[in-house]
Each structure stands twice: as structure tokens, then as C-alpha cells.
Amino acid sequence: MNITRIIDNTNSIKKMIEECKTAKFQNVADTYLPIGPTTIEKQGLDWPSVYKAIIEISFNTKSKLNNWPEVQSKLSEHFSTNRETRDLISIINEIYLNSTGLRDITPLAYLVCEKKSNARTNSMENIFIGLLSTPGRGDVKDEGNNLLEKLVIEALKSNCIANNNTNSKKTYLPFLSELFTKDIEELKSSTSWFVDEFENLIELYSFLYLTHLSISIGVPRLRYDLPKSQPLYFILENETASKDRYECNAHGYNYIFSKTTGHAKKIFPYLGYLNWITDQPLWDLLQDDSPSLTQNINHLNSNISILFNEPYQEALDYKSAVEKGLDIQYRVIMKTDRKTANEKVVNVFHDVFSRNFITNRRSAGSYFELKSSTLMLLTNLVIGKGNKLLIDDVVDAFKERGIWLDILSKNALLKFYESVGNCEKLSDSGDAVYVKSTI
């Protein structure tokens, strides 16, 4: 933990006390949180820039062409000066030399984008760069479905260079990093599959990242341990919900979004407090329980308390001091006009990042839900191209990714696989059931 950082921030707060300016007290949480304290219209999160950053790392390549006019000009010139393709230039321009046409045939099309730099976009880029535990090998295997597509892709590749990014970003959730890297590499095994599902995969992992970050930071017993997949229960799109389903109700939607006990409302103030004392994940801090560290955190907490007229009693060790600091920051947020800012963060988390994973079952309440399209994407990712797995192994692979199913959802999952025809029973009793890939 950086003592100098703590001392500098304590001095800044002392100055606020002297000037009686609580308005200068900022809750900055953008190192690990891609949501700011504004409405979604003002967030400024530019997804094309995020996609570009992910592709650059995953394929270890970047484009020398940054916008579509450059692509059209460069590739039109390339095909016009070639005797074998100059008569095809009008067809190539019409079908492929635009963002939609090229993106339908190659992931490299995501590289053609003028990056927009703002806090939310930079945060999300860094989060996904951190989730890619190792850079890709740069093996862009896509060759198109016909000769014309092959020529267009080769021309685009000729305008790409090695990325050579050292990927030094740290993720808050290493277990999710390992699995995201594995899944993106599996997706790369088929170009058509990649271009169809890439954005859906990013949406899924954005949601999983935020929910499990909320759990890792929000649950006191988990804060100082290396994060791992924690119970977070989903139901399937076509199954019945019920208030009697304990796991889905205790560790599902309400676990994150309950207005009284949900962990989502803590993520912004807690990360804001941690930013006062470190730029590292809390679990990654040196377990240094020195009197000097505890004293400096107490000093910081005391000055925050003085600024906002909150009571404070010094802690005896650094973990207790951190816990007290988290509590103070949360109370400050909730008792001032910053409460509205926190509500905006939670609303964007709920209404934007979680919208495709929530279902309202009326009297039964709200649940996290796996749509059939998401279910098939996950299934094919965990099984691998052309292979098969026992259904229990498939369920365990979902759990590794932070998607848990109770016994009723497991039964519904088996029925789903039977309905789409990728299920293989080795005995009439159904003791051994294999699920096959559909790729």
C-alpha cells in the first residue's frame, strides 16, 4: 500500500476542512469501474473504441487505417491498379468497403476506428485489456467464404502491423480473466462465429465483471482474498420462476440490486474510498499490518469524518481501519447530494449493462436470466468446436464463469439441450448425458 498516496490525499482533505469546501471532495472510482455518476446519455462510453482495443490485444495486431474513408480509398486504389481485380471494383466497393460489409467477414474490421478518449471509454478499455491475461498470437486465420472475400481480407491485412502491446493492466478478477482469455481464443477458432458473437461475448463479460466485482468488494469476508467465482444464480429463459427457489432469490437478482441489501449500491463509494489509499486491488495489497500504515489510514479516515461531521474511533489494525474507511465513505455518499450520483451509477449498471440478463416474473419477482442465445454461446465456448462434454461438466464450466444454476435450472437445461438436438444419452436411465457442440 502506498503510504505517500495516503498522506497526500489526507493533506488534500485537510485543505478542504480549512476552506470549509466539502464540494471539493470527489469520489473517483474509474480505475476498475467503467460507469460514471451521470446518466447514460452523458457517459460517453464509446464501444467501437473498446472493441478495437480488445481486437488489438487478442489478435496482436493493429491497423494503419483509422477510418472508413481511408479504407475505401486505400483498398479501392489497391484493387483498381490490379489488372485482375479492377473490373470488380464497383462490386467490392458496394458489398465490402463499408463498416457493415467488412465486419461481416473479418474481425479485423473492428480495428478501423478512430479511438475516442474519455474517462468511461478508457476505463472499459483498461478493464478488458486486464481481462485478456495474455496477448493473442496474431494468427488471423480468416480467409473468407469466396475468392472475393479472400482478396478483400488480404488487402486489409496488408495494412495491419504487429501491436506489440505489453498488456500491463491489472484486473480485479483474475479468475474471470483466465476464462475470458480462453473464451476469446475459442471464439477465434471460427471467423464466422467470431463476427456473429464477439459483441455478445463482450456484453456478457461486462455484466459478469460488474456483478462479481460488486460481490468481491461488497462482501466483507471476501474483500481481502483472491477473488473466485461466487454463487450468483440464474434461471433459464423458458422455465418457471418461484419465490420458493431459495438460491435464486438469496443469491440472484436481489443479491446485487436489492435497494436495501444489494451490493451494487456499494461499488461506487467503496471503490472511491479505495482510490484514496491504493491503485491496486484490495486483495493484492501487501499484508503489511505495520503501526505506520494503520496510523496513516486512521488519519485519513479521521479527516474525512471531520470534513463531514461524522464520528470516528481509531482502529487497531489496518484491515479494521480500511473497514471503517469504507463505512465512512458510504455514509458520506448516502447523506449528501452524492447519493444521487451513486443512484445514477446503479441505474446504468442495472438498465444498461444488465438489461439483457434480467427478467421480471411479476409476482415471483426479478431474476437473472440466461436467454437461449446466450446459453448456446456459452455451451459452445465451454465444449469447444466439434466436441462434447458431460452435462455436469458443462454446468461446472458455467459456474467457473460466475453463472450458477439450481437443481430446477439444471433440469430445464437438459430439456433445452434435448429440444435443440445437441444431447446424447448413453443409457436409457439418463445417468450419462453428453452435450455436443453446435459449431
Tab-separated table of C-alpha atoms in Angstrom:
chain	number	residue	atom	x	y	z
A	1	MET	CA	0.000	0.000	0.000
A	2	ASN	CA	1.330	3.434	-0.950
A	3	ILE	CA	1.859	5.446	2.234
A	4	THR	CA	2.749	8.549	0.217
A	5	ARG	CA	-0.575	8.334	-1.636
A	6	ILE	CA	-2.446	8.159	1.675
A	7	ILE	CA	-0.529	11.099	3.147
A	8	ASP	CA	-1.031	13.262	0.042
A	9	ASN	CA	-4.759	12.579	-0.010
A	10	THR	CA	-5.012	13.243	3.729
A	11	ASN	CA	-3.364	16.633	3.189
A	12	SER	CA	-5.828	17.402	0.382
A	13	ILE	CA	-8.739	16.673	2.692
A	14	LYS	CA	-7.172	18.815	5.441
A	15	LYS	CA	-7.173	21.709	2.998
A	16	MET	CA	-10.873	21.129	2.279
A	17	ILE	CA	-11.509	21.287	6.031
A	18	GLU	CA	-9.598	24.556	6.329
A	19	GLU	CA	-11.518	26.062	3.400
A	20	CYS	CA	-14.852	24.516	4.516
A	21	LYS	CA	-15.351	23.180	0.997
A	22	THR	CA	-16.977	19.763	1.095
A	23	ALA	CA	-17.865	20.207	-2.584
A	24	LYS	CA	-14.222	19.533	-3.472
A	25	PHE	CA	-14.472	16.035	-2.008
A	26	GLN	CA	-14.628	13.733	-5.018
A	27	ASN	CA	-15.491	10.046	-5.184
A	28	VAL	CA	-13.228	8.840	-8.007
A	29	ALA	CA	-13.769	5.182	-8.879
A	30	ASP	CA	-12.788	4.930	-12.544
A	31	THR	CA	-9.779	2.604	-12.187
A	32	TYR	CA	-11.940	-0.523	-12.006
A	33	LEU	CA	-15.422	0.866	-12.665
A	34	PRO	CA	-16.498	1.826	-16.216
A	35	ILE	CA	-19.614	3.673	-15.024
A	36	GLY	CA	-19.594	7.309	-14.016
A	37	PRO	CA	-22.026	9.203	-11.756
A	38	THR	CA	-24.097	10.567	-14.649
A	39	THR	CA	-26.971	9.445	-16.841
A	40	ILE	CA	-26.243	7.011	-19.664
A	41	GLU	CA	-26.602	9.835	-22.196
A	42	LYS	CA	-23.647	11.615	-20.586
A	43	GLN	CA	-21.432	8.560	-20.004
A	44	GLY	CA	-19.627	8.876	-23.328
A	45	LEU	CA	-18.665	5.182	-23.399
A	46	ASP	CA	-17.570	4.507	-26.982
A	47	TRP	CA	-17.971	0.780	-27.641
A	48	PRO	CA	-16.223	0.796	-31.066
A	49	SER	CA	-13.072	2.049	-29.315
A	50	VAL	CA	-13.398	-0.710	-26.704
A	51	TYR	CA	-13.874	-3.374	-29.376
A	52	LYS	CA	-10.817	-2.064	-31.194
A	53	ALA	CA	-8.680	-2.266	-28.034
A	54	ILE	CA	-9.773	-5.872	-27.429
A	55	ILE	CA	-9.090	-6.960	-31.018
A	56	GLU	CA	-5.665	-5.288	-30.987
A	57	ILE	CA	-4.646	-7.321	-27.928
A	58	SER	CA	-6.415	-10.534	-28.870
A	59	PHE	CA	-5.028	-10.687	-32.404
A	60	ASN	CA	-1.785	-8.859	-31.536
A	61	THR	CA	-2.254	-6.549	-34.484
A	62	LYS	CA	-3.385	-3.022	-35.270
A	63	SER	CA	-4.464	-1.214	-38.406
A	64	LYS	CA	-2.671	1.613	-40.161
A	65	LEU	CA	-6.101	2.741	-41.385
A	66	ASN	CA	-8.215	4.513	-38.775
A	67	ASN	CA	-11.481	5.319	-40.550
A	68	TRP	CA	-13.671	4.068	-43.355
A	69	PRO	CA	-12.798	6.791	-45.893
A	70	GLU	CA	-9.143	5.694	-45.509
A	71	VAL	CA	-10.133	2.045	-46.008
A	72	GLN	CA	-12.221	2.810	-49.067
A	73	SER	CA	-9.511	4.966	-50.589
A	74	LYS	CA	-6.609	2.594	-49.885
A	75	LEU	CA	-8.353	-0.606	-50.877
A	76	SER	CA	-10.048	0.938	-53.920
A	77	GLU	CA	-6.634	2.066	-55.108
A	78	HIS	CA	-5.247	-1.422	-54.446
A	79	PHE	CA	-7.928	-3.188	-56.482
A	80	SER	CA	-8.091	-0.538	-59.228
A	81	THR	CA	-4.401	-0.853	-60.044
A	82	ASN	CA	-4.555	-4.655	-60.205
A	83	ARG	CA	-5.409	-5.934	-63.676
A	84	GLU	CA	-7.240	-8.968	-62.289
A	85	THR	CA	-9.498	-7.029	-59.918
A	86	ARG	CA	-10.005	-3.569	-61.448
A	87	ASP	CA	-13.217	-4.659	-63.195
A	88	LEU	CA	-14.610	-5.782	-59.837
A	89	ILE	CA	-14.006	-2.541	-58.000
A	90	SER	CA	-17.640	-1.375	-58.139
A	91	ILE	CA	-18.853	-4.674	-56.644
A	92	ILE	CA	-16.145	-4.637	-53.962
A	93	ASN	CA	-16.992	-1.058	-53.017
A	94	GLU	CA	-20.698	-1.763	-52.820
A	95	ILE	CA	-20.530	-5.016	-50.844
A	96	TYR	CA	-17.403	-4.877	-48.683
A	97	LEU	CA	-15.805	-1.450	-48.373
A	98	ASN	CA	-18.075	-0.202	-45.613
A	99	SER	CA	-18.236	-0.880	-41.892
A	100	THR	CA	-21.102	-3.367	-42.087
A	101	GLY	CA	-19.934	-5.375	-45.090
A	102	LEU	CA	-16.355	-5.794	-43.925
A	103	ARG	CA	-17.319	-6.562	-40.330
A	104	ASP	CA	-19.479	-9.431	-41.572
A	105	ILE	CA	-16.435	-11.260	-42.931
A	106	THR	CA	-13.453	-10.426	-40.689
A	107	PRO	CA	-12.733	-9.404	-37.072
A	108	LEU	CA	-10.035	-7.067	-38.409
A	109	ALA	CA	-12.800	-4.663	-39.409
A	110	TYR	CA	-13.063	-3.702	-35.714
A	111	LEU	CA	-9.572	-2.221	-35.986
A	112	VAL	CA	-10.877	0.503	-38.295
A	113	CYS	CA	-11.969	3.035	-35.727
A	114	GLU	CA	-10.820	6.446	-34.557
A	115	LYS	CA	-10.500	5.978	-30.795
A	116	LYS	CA	-12.434	8.412	-28.636
A	117	SER	CA	-10.619	9.138	-25.415
A	118	ASN	CA	-12.735	9.840	-22.338
A	119	ALA	CA	-12.830	8.518	-18.798
A	120	ARG	CA	-15.535	5.894	-19.302
A	121	THR	CA	-14.074	4.561	-22.554
A	122	ASN	CA	-10.542	4.457	-21.125
A	123	SER	CA	-11.785	2.604	-18.033
A	124	MET	CA	-13.616	-0.025	-20.065
A	125	GLU	CA	-10.665	-0.487	-22.408
A	126	ASN	CA	-8.331	-0.993	-19.446
A	127	ILE	CA	-10.747	-3.435	-17.815
A	128	PHE	CA	-10.862	-5.645	-20.906
A	129	ILE	CA	-7.138	-5.335	-21.543
A	130	GLY	CA	-6.711	-6.569	-17.974
A	131	LEU	CA	-9.163	-9.412	-18.613
A	132	LEU	CA	-7.006	-10.574	-21.529
A	133	SER	CA	-4.401	-12.333	-19.417
A	134	THR	CA	-2.092	-12.946	-22.396
A	135	PRO	CA	-1.902	-11.202	-25.793
A	136	GLY	CA	-3.082	-13.235	-28.766
A	137	ARG	CA	-0.730	-14.890	-31.183
A	138	GLY	CA	-1.697	-12.709	-34.123
A	139	ASP	CA	-2.897	-15.720	-36.096
A	140	VAL	CA	-5.685	-14.168	-38.146
A	141	LYS	CA	-6.904	-17.253	-39.995
A	142	ASP	CA	-9.930	-15.764	-41.744
A	143	GLU	CA	-9.756	-16.240	-45.489
A	144	GLY	CA	-13.363	-15.510	-46.411
A	145	ASN	CA	-16.075	-17.688	-47.882
A	146	ASN	CA	-15.235	-16.972	-51.518
A	147	LEU	CA	-12.430	-15.602	-53.643
A	148	LEU	CA	-13.666	-12.013	-53.468
A	149	GLU	CA	-13.809	-12.043	-49.666
A	150	LYS	CA	-10.344	-13.598	-49.549
A	151	LEU	CA	-8.929	-10.776	-51.686
A	152	VAL	CA	-10.567	-8.078	-49.559
A	153	ILE	CA	-9.318	-9.609	-46.303
A	154	GLU	CA	-5.786	-9.980	-47.644
A	155	ALA	CA	-5.809	-6.329	-48.709
A	156	LEU	CA	-6.920	-5.280	-45.231
A	157	LYS	CA	-4.265	-7.493	-43.606
A	158	SER	CA	-1.588	-5.815	-45.724
A	159	ASN	CA	-2.466	-2.563	-43.950
A	160	CYS	CA	-2.039	-4.056	-40.465
A	161	ILE	CA	1.085	-4.211	-38.319
A	162	ALA	CA	2.060	-6.032	-35.109
A	163	ASN	CA	0.599	-4.482	-31.985
A	164	ASN	CA	3.418	-5.411	-29.555
A	165	ASN	CA	1.388	-4.356	-26.525
A	166	THR	CA	2.944	-5.472	-23.235
A	167	ASN	CA	-0.515	-5.716	-21.588
A	168	SER	CA	0.480	-4.452	-18.141
A	169	LYS	CA	-3.063	-3.709	-16.913
A	170	LYS	CA	-4.134	-5.496	-13.743
A	171	THR	CA	-7.598	-6.954	-13.401
A	172	TYR	CA	-9.601	-7.025	-10.190
A	173	LEU	CA	-10.937	-10.501	-11.059
A	174	PRO	CA	-8.153	-12.864	-12.198
A	175	PHE	CA	-10.476	-15.895	-12.330
A	176	LEU	CA	-12.626	-14.082	-14.897
A	177	SER	CA	-9.523	-13.006	-16.810
A	178	GLU	CA	-8.388	-16.586	-17.282
A	179	LEU	CA	-11.797	-17.620	-18.603
A	180	PHE	CA	-12.327	-14.588	-20.839
A	181	THR	CA	-8.954	-15.189	-22.466
A	182	LYS	CA	-9.869	-18.838	-23.000
A	183	ASP	CA	-13.280	-17.960	-24.429
A	184	ILE	CA	-11.993	-15.311	-26.825
A	185	GLU	CA	-9.395	-17.784	-28.129
A	186	GLU	CA	-12.116	-20.407	-28.607
A	187	LEU	CA	-14.241	-17.882	-30.464
A	188	LYS	CA	-11.306	-17.189	-32.778
A	189	SER	CA	-11.436	-20.797	-33.995
A	190	SER	CA	-14.190	-19.820	-36.457
A	191	THR	CA	-14.254	-16.462	-38.213
A	192	SER	CA	-17.983	-16.546	-38.944
A	193	TRP	CA	-18.695	-17.494	-35.319
A	194	PHE	CA	-16.428	-14.706	-34.093
A	195	VAL	CA	-18.073	-11.946	-36.136
A	196	ASP	CA	-21.526	-13.216	-35.125
A	197	GLU	CA	-20.863	-13.481	-31.387
A	198	PHE	CA	-17.985	-11.152	-30.461
A	199	GLU	CA	-20.148	-8.248	-29.269
A	200	ASN	CA	-22.455	-10.657	-27.405
A	201	LEU	CA	-19.442	-12.119	-25.592
A	202	ILE	CA	-18.257	-8.648	-24.597
A	203	GLU	CA	-21.743	-7.784	-23.303
A	204	LEU	CA	-21.809	-10.998	-21.244
A	205	TYR	CA	-18.391	-10.438	-19.694
A	206	SER	CA	-19.150	-6.772	-18.966
A	207	PHE	CA	-22.134	-7.956	-16.940
A	208	LEU	CA	-20.217	-10.780	-15.222
A	209	TYR	CA	-17.357	-8.408	-14.395
A	210	LEU	CA	-19.621	-5.830	-12.749
A	211	THR	CA	-21.716	-8.330	-10.786
A	212	HIS	CA	-18.729	-10.259	-9.440
A	213	LEU	CA	-16.787	-7.071	-8.752
A	214	SER	CA	-19.781	-5.981	-6.640
A	215	ILE	CA	-19.670	-9.261	-4.723
A	216	SER	CA	-15.888	-9.264	-4.261
A	217	ILE	CA	-15.870	-5.728	-2.864
A	218	GLY	CA	-19.269	-5.729	-1.173
A	219	VAL	CA	-18.976	-8.909	0.915
A	220	PRO	CA	-16.658	-8.211	3.907
A	221	ARG	CA	-15.281	-11.760	4.198
A	222	LEU	CA	-14.238	-11.722	0.507
A	223	ARG	CA	-12.530	-8.330	0.215
A	224	TYR	CA	-9.007	-9.378	1.124
A	225	ASP	CA	-8.992	-12.770	-0.619
A	226	LEU	CA	-8.093	-13.561	-4.210
A	227	PRO	CA	-11.479	-13.413	-5.984
A	228	LYS	CA	-13.079	-16.595	-7.278
A	229	SER	CA	-16.478	-17.417	-8.695
A	230	GLN	CA	-19.127	-16.799	-6.040
A	231	PRO	CA	-22.727	-18.048	-6.069
A	232	LEU	CA	-24.794	-15.949	-8.483
A	233	TYR	CA	-27.895	-17.797	-9.647
A	234	PHE	CA	-29.681	-17.544	-12.980
A	235	ILE	CA	-32.818	-19.102	-14.373
A	236	LEU	CA	-33.339	-20.107	-17.993
A	237	GLU	CA	-35.472	-18.092	-20.360
A	238	ASN	CA	-38.319	-20.592	-20.623
A	239	GLU	CA	-38.513	-22.009	-17.105
A	240	THR	CA	-40.880	-21.096	-14.293
A	241	ALA	CA	-39.771	-18.776	-11.502
A	242	SER	CA	-40.915	-19.102	-7.915
A	243	LYS	CA	-40.314	-17.406	-4.588
A	244	ASP	CA	-39.682	-20.887	-3.172
A	245	ARG	CA	-36.388	-21.152	-5.057
A	246	TYR	CA	-34.070	-20.149	-2.238
A	247	GLU	CA	-30.758	-19.924	-4.121
A	248	CYS	CA	-32.190	-17.857	-6.970
A	249	ASN	CA	-33.744	-15.412	-4.520
A	250	ALA	CA	-30.943	-15.244	-1.930
A	251	HIS	CA	-28.036	-15.138	-4.404
A	252	GLY	CA	-29.594	-13.846	-7.590
A	253	TYR	CA	-31.010	-10.517	-8.728
A	254	ASN	CA	-31.699	-9.202	-5.226
A	255	TYR	CA	-28.194	-10.130	-4.083
A	256	ILE	CA	-26.931	-7.432	-6.431
A	257	PHE	CA	-29.801	-4.995	-6.927
A	258	SER	CA	-31.943	-5.032	-3.771
A	259	LYS	CA	-32.480	-1.408	-2.736
A	260	THR	CA	-31.752	-2.284	0.894
A	261	THR	CA	-29.140	-5.062	0.856
A	262	GLY	CA	-27.876	-5.254	-2.751
A	263	HIS	CA	-24.127	-4.966	-3.332
A	264	ALA	CA	-24.456	-2.769	-6.439
A	265	LYS	CA	-25.045	0.350	-4.347
A	266	LYS	CA	-21.705	-0.115	-2.572
A	267	ILE	CA	-19.437	-0.485	-5.579
A	268	PHE	CA	-19.086	3.244	-6.373
A	269	PRO	CA	-18.422	4.571	-2.830
A	270	TYR	CA	-16.210	1.624	-1.871
A	271	LEU	CA	-14.008	1.922	-4.959
A	272	GLY	CA	-13.939	5.670	-4.401
A	273	TYR	CA	-12.564	5.145	-0.903
A	274	LEU	CA	-10.010	2.555	-2.018
A	275	ASN	CA	-8.774	5.063	-4.571
A	276	TRP	CA	-7.691	7.288	-1.661
A	277	ILE	CA	-5.311	4.621	-0.377
A	278	THR	CA	-4.217	2.498	-3.382
A	279	ASP	CA	-4.442	1.932	-7.120
A	280	GLN	CA	-4.199	-1.847	-6.629
A	281	PRO	CA	-6.974	-4.365	-5.944
A	282	LEU	CA	-7.586	-4.649	-2.213
A	283	TRP	CA	-6.835	-8.389	-2.271
A	284	ASP	CA	-3.451	-7.730	-3.902
A	285	LEU	CA	-2.115	-5.421	-1.198
A	286	LEU	CA	0.887	-6.431	0.840
A	287	GLN	CA	-0.422	-7.735	4.133
A	288	ASP	CA	1.546	-5.102	6.000
A	289	ASP	CA	-0.003	-4.546	9.387
A	290	SER	CA	2.611	-2.033	10.467
A	291	PRO	CA	1.663	0.649	13.008
A	292	SER	CA	2.648	3.308	10.455
A	293	LEU	CA	0.177	2.029	7.835
A	294	THR	CA	-2.668	1.739	10.320
A	295	GLN	CA	-1.889	5.182	11.704
A	296	ASN	CA	-1.962	6.824	8.278
A	297	ILE	CA	-5.254	5.169	7.285
A	298	ASN	CA	-6.736	6.245	10.620
A	299	HIS	CA	-5.515	9.769	9.957
A	300	LEU	CA	-7.149	9.786	6.525
A	301	ASN	CA	-10.414	8.424	7.925
A	302	SER	CA	-10.399	10.911	10.763
A	303	ASN	CA	-10.057	13.859	8.397
A	304	ILE	CA	-12.874	12.603	6.145
A	305	SER	CA	-15.006	12.309	9.293
A	306	ILE	CA	-14.140	15.840	10.393
A	307	LEU	CA	-14.964	17.217	6.924
A	308	PHE	CA	-18.460	15.731	7.061
A	309	ASN	CA	-19.104	15.881	10.830
A	310	GLU	CA	-19.038	12.119	11.214
A	311	PRO	CA	-17.893	10.369	14.422
A	312	TYR	CA	-14.702	8.312	14.198
A	313	GLN	CA	-12.900	5.994	16.567
A	314	GLU	CA	-9.420	4.831	15.576
A	315	ALA	CA	-8.892	1.215	14.535
A	316	LEU	CA	-6.134	-1.007	15.946
A	317	ASP	CA	-5.074	-2.711	12.691
A	318	TYR	CA	-5.056	-1.792	9.026
A	319	LYS	CA	-7.938	-4.065	7.959
A	320	SER	CA	-10.186	-2.621	10.632
A	321	ALA	CA	-9.098	0.861	9.546
A	322	VAL	CA	-9.977	0.086	5.918
A	323	GLU	CA	-13.357	-1.283	7.004
A	324	LYS	CA	-14.053	1.901	8.963
A	325	GLY	CA	-12.985	3.989	5.975
A	326	LEU	CA	-15.309	2.119	3.628
A	327	ASP	CA	-18.181	2.654	6.044
A	328	ILE	CA	-17.441	6.386	6.373
A	329	GLN	CA	-17.262	6.866	2.608
A	330	TYR	CA	-20.569	5.050	2.153
A	331	ARG	CA	-22.265	7.130	4.846
A	332	VAL	CA	-20.913	10.347	3.340
A	333	ILE	CA	-22.234	9.368	-0.097
A	334	MET	CA	-25.659	8.428	1.265
A	335	LYS	CA	-26.182	11.531	3.403
A	336	THR	CA	-25.118	14.160	0.852
A	337	ASP	CA	-26.188	15.070	-2.667
A	338	ARG	CA	-23.651	12.465	-3.822
A	339	LYS	CA	-26.385	9.924	-3.123
A	340	THR	CA	-27.941	10.932	-6.437
A	341	ALA	CA	-24.619	10.292	-8.188
A	342	ASN	CA	-24.471	6.827	-6.647
A	343	GLU	CA	-28.033	6.109	-7.784
A	344	LYS	CA	-27.054	7.049	-11.346
A	345	VAL	CA	-24.176	4.548	-11.245
A	346	VAL	CA	-26.511	1.792	-10.036
A	347	ASN	CA	-29.156	2.719	-12.621
A	348	VAL	CA	-26.694	2.485	-15.514
A	349	PHE	CA	-25.390	-0.818	-14.122
A	350	HIS	CA	-28.973	-2.114	-13.948
A	351	ASP	CA	-30.607	-0.565	-17.011
A	352	VAL	CA	-27.710	-0.749	-19.471
A	353	PHE	CA	-25.135	-3.362	-18.524
A	354	SER	CA	-27.670	-5.820	-17.076
A	355	ARG	CA	-30.709	-5.227	-19.257
A	356	ASN	CA	-30.331	-8.432	-21.298
A	357	PHE	CA	-29.764	-10.586	-18.203
A	358	ILE	CA	-32.777	-9.553	-16.109
A	359	THR	CA	-36.329	-10.831	-16.255
A	360	ASN	CA	-39.301	-9.673	-14.216
A	361	ARG	CA	-41.624	-12.575	-13.419
A	362	ARG	CA	-44.328	-10.396	-11.876
A	363	SER	CA	-45.430	-11.829	-8.517
A	364	ALA	CA	-42.359	-14.090	-8.394
A	365	GLY	CA	-40.066	-11.045	-8.621
A	366	SER	CA	-36.970	-10.304	-10.714
A	367	TYR	CA	-34.270	-12.811	-11.614
A	368	PHE	CA	-31.068	-13.036	-13.549
A	369	GLU	CA	-31.856	-14.896	-16.752
A	370	LEU	CA	-29.968	-16.777	-19.442
A	371	LYS	CA	-31.558	-16.273	-22.841
A	372	SER	CA	-31.349	-19.163	-25.285
A	373	SER	CA	-28.874	-17.299	-27.499
A	374	THR	CA	-26.543	-16.647	-24.549
A	375	LEU	CA	-26.945	-20.238	-23.408
A	376	MET	CA	-25.858	-21.605	-26.795
A	377	LEU	CA	-22.903	-19.223	-26.958
A	378	LEU	CA	-21.721	-20.351	-23.516
A	379	THR	CA	-22.333	-24.003	-24.333
A	380	ASN	CA	-20.240	-23.918	-27.489
A	381	LEU	CA	-17.472	-21.969	-25.761
A	382	VAL	CA	-17.103	-24.429	-22.887
A	383	ILE	CA	-17.391	-27.554	-25.055
A	384	GLY	CA	-15.138	-26.456	-27.892
A	385	LYS	CA	-15.541	-26.822	-31.612
A	386	GLY	CA	-16.883	-30.224	-32.622
A	387	ASN	CA	-16.507	-31.876	-29.204
A	388	LYS	CA	-18.855	-32.970	-26.416
A	389	LEU	CA	-18.946	-32.852	-22.605
A	390	LEU	CA	-20.956	-34.482	-19.863
A	391	ILE	CA	-23.769	-32.153	-18.856
A	392	ASP	CA	-22.420	-31.949	-15.271
A	393	ASP	CA	-19.099	-30.708	-16.672
A	394	VAL	CA	-20.951	-28.100	-18.739
A	395	VAL	CA	-22.763	-26.856	-15.630
A	396	ASP	CA	-19.447	-26.724	-13.729
A	397	ALA	CA	-17.906	-24.684	-16.569
A	398	PHE	CA	-20.795	-22.216	-16.323
A	399	LYS	CA	-20.172	-21.974	-12.580
A	400	GLU	CA	-16.482	-21.223	-13.158
A	401	ARG	CA	-17.611	-18.176	-15.165
A	402	GLY	CA	-19.852	-16.984	-12.336
A	403	ILE	CA	-23.119	-18.396	-13.693
A	404	TRP	CA	-24.740	-20.754	-11.179
A	405	LEU	CA	-27.830	-22.941	-11.704
A	406	ASP	CA	-30.003	-24.588	-9.073
A	407	ILE	CA	-31.390	-28.126	-9.492
A	408	LEU	CA	-34.530	-26.949	-11.290
A	409	SER	CA	-32.498	-24.903	-13.767
A	410	LYS	CA	-30.224	-27.900	-14.381
A	411	ASN	CA	-33.265	-29.990	-15.285
A	412	ALA	CA	-34.532	-27.200	-17.542
A	413	LEU	CA	-31.080	-27.036	-19.145
A	414	LEU	CA	-31.220	-30.737	-20.028
A	415	LYS	CA	-34.655	-30.272	-21.602
A	416	PHE	CA	-33.329	-27.314	-23.577
A	417	TYR	CA	-30.439	-29.345	-24.969
A	418	GLU	CA	-32.841	-32.139	-25.907
A	419	SER	CA	-35.075	-29.643	-27.719
A	420	VAL	CA	-32.249	-28.287	-29.869
A	421	GLY	CA	-30.884	-31.756	-30.616
A	422	ASN	CA	-27.353	-31.481	-29.224
A	423	CYS	CA	-27.884	-34.004	-26.427
A	424	GLU	CA	-26.608	-37.597	-26.437
A	425	LYS	CA	-27.727	-40.152	-23.842
A	426	LEU	CA	-25.521	-43.192	-23.288
A	427	SER	CA	-28.178	-45.111	-21.353
A	428	ASP	CA	-31.945	-45.228	-21.080
A	429	SER	CA	-31.735	-44.174	-17.446
A	430	GLY	CA	-30.128	-40.895	-18.445
A	431	ASP	CA	-27.252	-41.309	-15.973
A	432	ALA	CA	-24.691	-40.253	-18.580
A	433	VAL	CA	-25.737	-37.374	-20.822
A	434	TYR	CA	-23.338	-35.699	-23.224
A	435	VAL	CA	-23.880	-32.237	-24.676
A	436	LYS	CA	-22.468	-31.692	-28.154
A	437	SER	CA	-21.168	-28.508	-29.709
A	438	THR	CA	-23.265	-26.973	-32.471
A	439	ILE	CA	-20.312	-25.265	-34.160
